[in-house]
């Protein structure tokens, strides 16, 4: 199958609004878990049972990203409200350095009410932990989709992380059709999140509790962590009739050398927690292949996985190319950007199973699931709709095993 010729309308299904979960359950691991076994059997379970449902030879990989308070609201002197949605850092481009900035930084942003802010400086008086400052925002460039916004402030004891943590809002998904609530600052974070950078949660991880993690560890199932900072593009629908005309968004990934070593050596079945972990793990394979060809430039192209020129190395060989690259550069962490699109016609290289939520119709995430399980996704989703399960970010989960 040529994924570029896929008609996105073939990946549609009726999703009633009442099945879109507006809030999570009070107990995270009490949600439903639909298990799709390797023989195609579907079992209705509860997420708290996950530790006993994982194969004995599993290796779980989580995304440790943390959602930032990316939505800022500032007023012009005229009183007009301008909403600034921080997407990714530009100067400095490194996330950690941008959050640690103590005077200025530039971010790529969406700007709401953009026509009311054609020029000039926005200013906001701040008092954070007894420190007073004035935050300024200035648009320094713009295109059809986003703007570069320079933030500056006059109190060096305040980092940008502290500022947005105090005045920003958690950007919950638009399909929830409600305002951000105080509870979202906790509900929309995974229990293993600790690396700031995402504007959306890796939502499959929202079901995990310390109890579930302890039970998984008690079974002797190891856990690895990767970082993919989820961008706003994760909510971007496929608007073109054919998938080939859809442009994937780039996302930042970071993986420690020890994790790549473990993946290169493992004989275990790699179970990814969430589609973001899937994208990270599969991107690692293609990064190694690009390096083997001398083509690595810091980003995984959208269609590289399907190229006739792809070397299709064994997984361990591809990952060892990354390790040699890190050794040569004297780095302990691989950082990169990925635009990979995983759609029917894709061959999974690293991932043998995944924990994921139920995704929007006609979305790239549904294509990713279909690439893993084929047309069986329809039977699974029909079952989930009939039970019914709760859908999307705060909804229920499924465990897919190959």
Coordinates of C-alpha atoms in Angstrom, one line a residue:
X1 CA 0.0 0.0 0.0
X2 CA 1.2 3.5 -0.9
X3 CA 0.4 5.6 2.2
X4 CA 0.3 8.8 0.1
X5 CA -2.7 7.4 -1.8
X6 CA -4.7 6.7 1.4
X7 CA -8.1 8.4 1.4
X8 CA -8.5 9.9 4.9
X9 CA -12.3 9.4 4.6
X10 CA -11.7 5.7 4.9
X11 CA -10.6 6.4 8.5
X12 CA -13.7 8.0 9.6
X13 CA -16.2 6.8 12.2
X14 CA -19.2 8.3 14.1
X15 CA -18.1 9.8 17.4
X16 CA -21.0 11.1 19.5
X17 CA -20.1 14.1 21.6
X18 CA -21.4 12.3 24.7
X19 CA -18.6 9.7 24.4
X20 CA -15.8 12.4 24.5
X21 CA -14.6 12.4 28.1
X22 CA -14.6 15.9 29.4
X23 CA -12.8 15.0 32.6
X24 CA -10.8 11.9 33.8
X25 CA -12.1 9.5 36.3
X26 CA -11.4 10.3 39.9
X27 CA -9.2 7.2 40.1
X28 CA -6.9 7.1 37.0
X29 CA -6.4 3.4 36.8
X30 CA -10.2 2.6 37.2
X31 CA -10.8 3.4 33.5
X32 CA -11.6 0.7 31.0
X33 CA -8.9 -1.0 29.1
X34 CA -9.7 -2.8 25.9
X35 CA -7.1 -5.5 25.2
X36 CA -6.5 -6.6 21.6
X37 CA -4.5 -9.8 21.8
X38 CA -2.2 -11.1 19.1
X39 CA -4.8 -13.6 17.8
X40 CA -7.3 -10.7 17.4
X41 CA -9.4 -11.4 20.5
X42 CA -10.8 -8.4 22.3
X43 CA -11.2 -8.4 26.1
X44 CA -12.8 -5.7 28.2
X45 CA -10.6 -5.1 31.3
X46 CA -9.8 -2.3 33.7
X47 CA -6.6 -0.3 33.5
X48 CA -5.5 -1.4 37.0
X49 CA -5.1 -4.9 35.6
X50 CA -2.5 -3.8 33.0
X51 CA 0.5 -5.3 35.0
X52 CA -1.0 -8.8 34.8
X53 CA -1.9 -8.4 31.1
X54 CA 1.6 -7.5 29.9
X55 CA 3.6 -10.3 28.3
X56 CA 6.4 -11.6 30.6
X57 CA 9.1 -10.4 28.3
X58 CA 7.8 -6.8 28.0
X59 CA 9.9 -3.7 28.1
X60 CA 7.8 -0.6 28.7
X61 CA 8.8 2.8 27.2
X62 CA 7.2 6.0 28.5
X63 CA 7.3 9.6 27.4
X64 CA 8.5 11.7 30.3
X65 CA 7.5 15.1 28.9
X66 CA 5.6 17.6 31.0
X67 CA 2.9 19.9 29.7
X68 CA 3.8 23.6 30.2
X69 CA 1.4 26.4 30.9
X70 CA 1.6 27.4 27.3
X71 CA -1.4 29.7 27.0
X72 CA -0.7 33.3 28.1
X73 CA -3.2 36.1 28.1
X74 CA -2.0 39.7 27.8
X75 CA -3.7 43.0 27.2
X76 CA -2.9 45.9 24.9
X77 CA -3.0 49.4 26.4
X78 CA -6.4 49.7 24.7
X79 CA -7.6 46.8 26.7
X80 CA -7.8 44.4 23.8
X81 CA -7.1 40.8 25.0
X82 CA -4.3 39.0 23.1
X83 CA -3.8 35.3 23.6
X84 CA -0.3 33.9 23.0
X85 CA 0.1 30.2 22.7
X86 CA 3.8 29.2 23.1
X87 CA 4.7 26.3 20.8
X88 CA 8.5 25.9 20.8
X89 CA 11.6 27.9 21.7
X90 CA 13.4 29.7 18.9
X91 CA 16.2 31.6 20.8
X92 CA 17.6 29.9 22.6
X93 CA 16.2 26.9 20.7
X94 CA 17.1 24.4 23.4
X95 CA 14.1 23.9 25.7
X96 CA 16.0 23.7 28.9
X97 CA 17.9 26.9 28.1
X98 CA 14.8 28.7 27.1
X99 CA 13.0 27.8 30.3
X100 CA 16.1 28.8 32.3
X101 CA 16.3 32.3 30.6
X102 CA 16.4 35.1 33.1
X103 CA 15.9 38.1 30.9
X104 CA 14.7 37.3 27.4
X105 CA 13.7 34.5 25.0
X106 CA 12.0 34.1 21.7
X107 CA 9.2 31.5 21.1
X108 CA 7.3 30.4 18.1
X109 CA 3.6 31.1 19.0
X110 CA 0.1 31.1 17.8
X111 CA -1.5 34.5 18.4
X112 CA -5.2 34.8 19.1
X113 CA -7.0 38.1 18.2
X114 CA -4.0 38.6 16.0
X115 CA -5.5 41.5 13.9
X116 CA -5.6 43.6 17.1
X117 CA -1.8 43.2 17.6
X118 CA -0.1 44.3 14.4
X119 CA 2.7 46.1 16.2
X120 CA 3.8 47.5 19.6
X121 CA 4.7 46.0 22.9
X122 CA 2.4 44.1 25.3
X123 CA 3.2 44.6 29.0
X124 CA 2.0 42.8 32.1
X125 CA 2.9 43.6 35.7
X126 CA 3.8 40.5 37.7
X127 CA 4.2 39.6 41.3
X128 CA 5.6 36.1 41.7
X129 CA 6.8 34.7 45.0
X130 CA 7.3 38.2 46.3
X131 CA 9.3 39.3 43.2
X132 CA 7.9 42.2 41.1
X133 CA 8.6 42.4 37.4
X134 CA 7.2 43.7 34.1
X135 CA 6.8 41.1 31.3
X136 CA 6.9 42.4 27.8
X137 CA 6.0 40.7 24.6
X138 CA 6.8 41.8 21.0
X139 CA 6.1 40.1 17.7
X140 CA 9.4 40.0 15.8
X141 CA 8.2 38.0 12.8
X142 CA 5.1 36.2 11.5
X143 CA 3.9 34.0 8.7
X144 CA 0.5 32.5 7.8
X145 CA 0.5 30.0 10.7
X146 CA 2.5 31.4 13.6
X147 CA 4.6 34.3 14.9
X148 CA 7.9 34.7 16.6
X149 CA 7.4 36.5 19.9
X150 CA 10.2 37.9 22.0
X151 CA 9.5 37.9 25.8
X152 CA 11.6 40.1 28.1
X153 CA 11.4 40.9 31.8
X154 CA 13.3 43.0 34.3
X155 CA 13.8 40.7 37.2
X156 CA 16.7 38.3 36.7
X157 CA 15.7 36.1 39.7
X158 CA 12.7 35.0 37.6
X159 CA 13.2 32.4 34.9
X160 CA 10.8 32.0 32.0
X161 CA 9.7 28.7 33.5
X162 CA 8.6 30.4 36.7
X163 CA 6.8 33.2 34.8
X164 CA 4.7 31.0 32.6
X165 CA 4.1 28.6 35.5
X166 CA 2.6 31.5 37.4
X167 CA 0.6 33.3 34.7
X168 CA 0.0 30.7 32.0
X169 CA -2.7 28.1 31.6
X170 CA -2.5 24.4 30.7
X171 CA -3.7 24.2 27.1
X172 CA -6.3 21.4 27.2
X173 CA -7.4 19.9 23.8
X174 CA -9.8 22.0 21.8
X175 CA -12.2 19.1 21.3
X176 CA -13.1 19.2 25.0
X177 CA -15.1 22.4 24.2
X178 CA -14.6 23.8 27.7
X179 CA -12.3 26.3 29.5
X180 CA -9.2 25.1 31.4
X181 CA -10.0 24.3 35.0
X182 CA -7.8 24.3 38.0
X183 CA -8.0 20.5 38.2
X184 CA -6.4 20.3 34.7
X185 CA -3.0 21.4 36.1
X186 CA -2.9 17.9 37.8
X187 CA -5.2 15.8 35.7
X188 CA -3.4 16.7 32.4
X189 CA 0.0 15.5 33.6
X190 CA 1.3 12.0 33.8
X191 CA 2.7 10.7 37.1
X192 CA 6.1 10.2 35.4
X193 CA 6.3 13.7 33.7
X194 CA 9.3 15.7 34.6
X195 CA 10.8 17.3 31.4
X196 CA 9.0 20.6 30.6
X197 CA 8.1 21.2 26.9
X198 CA 4.8 19.8 25.7
X199 CA 1.7 21.8 24.8
X200 CA -0.4 18.6 24.9
X201 CA -0.1 15.5 27.2
X202 CA 1.0 12.1 26.1
X203 CA -2.5 11.0 27.1
X204 CA -2.0 7.2 27.3
X205 CA 0.2 7.9 30.2
X206 CA -2.6 9.7 32.1
X207 CA -4.0 6.3 33.3
X208 CA -0.9 5.2 35.1
X209 CA -0.7 5.5 38.9
X210 CA 2.1 4.8 41.3
X211 CA 0.3 1.6 42.2
X212 CA 0.2 0.4 38.6
X213 CA 3.9 1.3 38.2
X214 CA 4.8 -0.6 41.4
X215 CA 2.9 -3.7 40.2
X216 CA 4.7 -3.6 36.8
X217 CA 8.1 -3.3 38.6
X218 CA 7.1 -6.2 40.9
X219 CA 6.7 -8.4 37.8
X220 CA 10.2 -7.6 36.8
X221 CA 9.2 -5.7 33.7
X222 CA 11.8 -2.9 33.1
X223 CA 10.9 0.6 32.2
X224 CA 12.7 3.1 30.0
X225 CA 12.0 6.8 29.4
X226 CA 12.2 8.9 26.3
X227 CA 11.2 12.5 25.7
X228 CA 9.0 13.8 22.9
X229 CA 7.6 17.3 23.4
X230 CA 4.1 17.1 21.9
X231 CA 3.2 20.0 19.6
X232 CA -0.1 21.6 18.8
X233 CA 0.0 19.8 15.5
X234 CA -1.0 16.6 17.2
X235 CA -4.6 18.0 17.1
X236 CA -4.3 19.0 13.4
X237 CA -6.8 17.1 11.3
X238 CA -5.9 15.7 7.9
X239 CA -7.8 18.2 5.7
X240 CA -6.6 16.8 2.4
X241 CA -8.5 14.0 0.6
X242 CA -5.3 12.0 0.3
X243 CA -2.8 11.6 3.1
X244 CA 0.1 12.4 0.7
X245 CA -0.9 16.1 0.8
X246 CA -0.9 16.3 4.6
X247 CA 2.2 18.0 6.1
X248 CA 3.3 16.5 9.4
X249 CA 4.4 18.8 12.2
X250 CA 8.0 18.5 13.6
X251 CA 8.4 17.5 17.2
X252 CA 11.5 17.5 19.4
X253 CA 12.8 14.3 20.8
X254 CA 15.6 13.5 23.2
X255 CA 16.8 10.0 24.2
X256 CA 19.7 9.2 26.5
X257 CA 22.5 7.0 25.4
X258 CA 21.8 4.4 28.0
X259 CA 18.3 4.0 26.7
X260 CA 19.5 3.5 23.1
X261 CA 22.0 0.9 24.4
X262 CA 19.3 -1.0 26.2
X263 CA 17.0 -0.9 23.1
X264 CA 19.9 -2.2 20.9
X265 CA 20.6 -5.1 23.2
X266 CA 17.2 -6.1 24.4
X267 CA 15.5 -9.3 23.4
X268 CA 12.3 -8.2 25.1
X269 CA 9.1 -7.1 23.5
X270 CA 9.0 -3.3 23.4
X271 CA 5.7 -1.9 24.5
X272 CA 5.3 1.8 23.9
X273 CA 3.1 3.9 26.2
X274 CA 1.3 6.2 23.9
X275 CA 1.7 7.2 20.2
X276 CA 4.4 9.8 21.2
X277 CA 6.6 7.0 22.5
X278 CA 5.8 5.0 19.3
X279 CA 6.9 7.9 17.2
X280 CA 10.1 8.4 19.2
X281 CA 11.1 4.7 19.1
X282 CA 10.4 4.3 15.4
X283 CA 12.2 7.6 14.7
X284 CA 15.3 6.2 16.4
X285 CA 15.5 3.4 13.9
X286 CA 15.2 5.8 11.0
X287 CA 17.8 8.2 12.5
X288 CA 20.2 5.3 12.6
X289 CA 19.5 4.4 9.0
X290 CA 19.9 8.0 7.9
X291 CA 23.3 8.1 9.7
X292 CA 24.3 4.9 7.9
X293 CA 23.8 6.7 4.6
X294 CA 25.5 9.9 5.7
X295 CA 22.2 11.7 5.3
X296 CA 21.5 12.7 8.9
X297 CA 20.7 16.5 9.2
X298 CA 18.9 16.5 12.5
X299 CA 15.3 15.7 11.4
X300 CA 13.5 12.6 10.3
X301 CA 11.7 13.5 7.0
X302 CA 8.0 12.7 6.8
X303 CA 8.2 10.0 4.1
X304 CA 11.7 8.6 4.6
X305 CA 10.4 5.3 6.0
X306 CA 8.8 4.5 2.7
X307 CA 11.6 5.5 0.4
X308 CA 13.1 2.9 -2.0
X309 CA 16.5 4.2 -1.0
X310 CA 16.0 3.3 2.6
X311 CA 18.6 0.7 3.7
X312 CA 16.2 -1.2 6.0
X313 CA 18.9 -2.2 8.4
X314 CA 18.4 -4.6 11.3
X315 CA 17.2 -2.6 14.4
X316 CA 20.4 -3.2 16.4
X317 CA 22.6 -2.1 13.5
X318 CA 20.6 1.1 13.1
X319 CA 20.8 1.9 16.8
X320 CA 24.5 1.2 16.9
X321 CA 25.0 3.8 14.3
X322 CA 23.4 6.3 16.7
X323 CA 25.7 5.1 19.5
X324 CA 28.8 5.6 17.3
X325 CA 27.5 9.1 16.4
X326 CA 27.1 10.0 20.0
X327 CA 30.6 8.7 20.9
X328 CA 32.1 10.7 18.0
X329 CA 30.3 13.9 19.1
X330 CA 31.0 13.3 22.8
X331 CA 27.3 13.5 23.6
X332 CA 25.3 11.5 26.1
X333 CA 21.9 12.4 24.7
X334 CA 20.5 12.3 21.2
X335 CA 18.4 15.3 20.4
X336 CA 16.5 15.5 17.1
X337 CA 13.3 16.5 15.4
X338 CA 10.9 14.1 13.8
X339 CA 8.2 14.5 11.1
X340 CA 7.6 10.8 10.7
X341 CA 4.2 9.8 9.6
X342 CA 3.2 6.2 10.5
X343 CA 0.3 5.0 8.3
X344 CA -0.9 1.8 6.7
X345 CA 2.0 0.5 4.6
X346 CA 4.5 1.3 7.4
X347 CA 6.6 -1.6 8.8
X348 CA 7.1 -1.3 12.6
X349 CA 10.7 -1.9 13.5
X350 CA 11.1 -1.3 17.2
X351 CA 7.6 -1.4 18.7
X352 CA 5.8 -4.8 19.4
X353 CA 2.9 -3.4 21.3
X354 CA 1.4 -0.2 22.6
X355 CA -0.9 1.3 25.3
X356 CA -2.9 4.1 23.7
X357 CA -6.2 5.9 23.9
X358 CA -9.1 6.1 21.4
X359 CA -8.3 8.7 18.7
X360 CA -10.2 11.2 16.7
X361 CA -11.7 10.2 13.4
X362 CA -9.6 11.0 10.3
X363 CA -6.5 11.7 12.4
X364 CA -2.8 10.8 11.9
X365 CA -3.0 9.0 15.2
X366 CA -5.7 6.7 14.0
X367 CA -3.5 6.0 10.9
X368 CA -0.7 5.0 13.3
X369 CA -3.0 2.5 15.0
X370 CA -4.2 1.1 11.7
X371 CA -0.6 0.7 10.6
X372 CA -0.1 -1.5 13.6
X373 CA -3.2 -3.7 13.5
X374 CA -4.6 -3.2 9.9
X375 CA -8.3 -3.0 9.2
X376 CA -9.0 -4.7 12.6
X377 CA -9.0 -1.1 14.0
X378 CA -12.6 -0.9 12.7
X379 CA -13.8 -3.9 14.7
X380 CA -12.1 -2.7 17.8
X381 CA -13.5 0.8 17.5
X382 CA -17.0 -0.5 16.7
X383 CA -16.8 -2.6 19.9
X384 CA -15.6 0.4 21.9
X385 CA -18.5 2.5 20.6
X386 CA -21.0 -0.1 21.5
X387 CA -19.9 -0.8 25.1
X388 CA -19.4 2.2 25.2
X389 CA -15.9 3.3 26.1
X390 CA -14.9 6.9 26.8
X391 CA -12.9 8.5 24.0
X392 CA -10.0 10.9 23.4
X393 CA -7.6 12.5 25.9
X394 CA -9.4 12.0 29.2
X395 CA -11.1 8.8 28.0
X396 CA -10.3 5.1 28.3
X397 CA -7.3 3.1 27.0
X398 CA -6.5 0.1 24.9
X399 CA -3.6 -2.4 25.0
X400 CA -2.6 -3.5 21.5
X401 CA -0.3 -6.6 21.2
X402 CA 1.2 -8.1 18.0

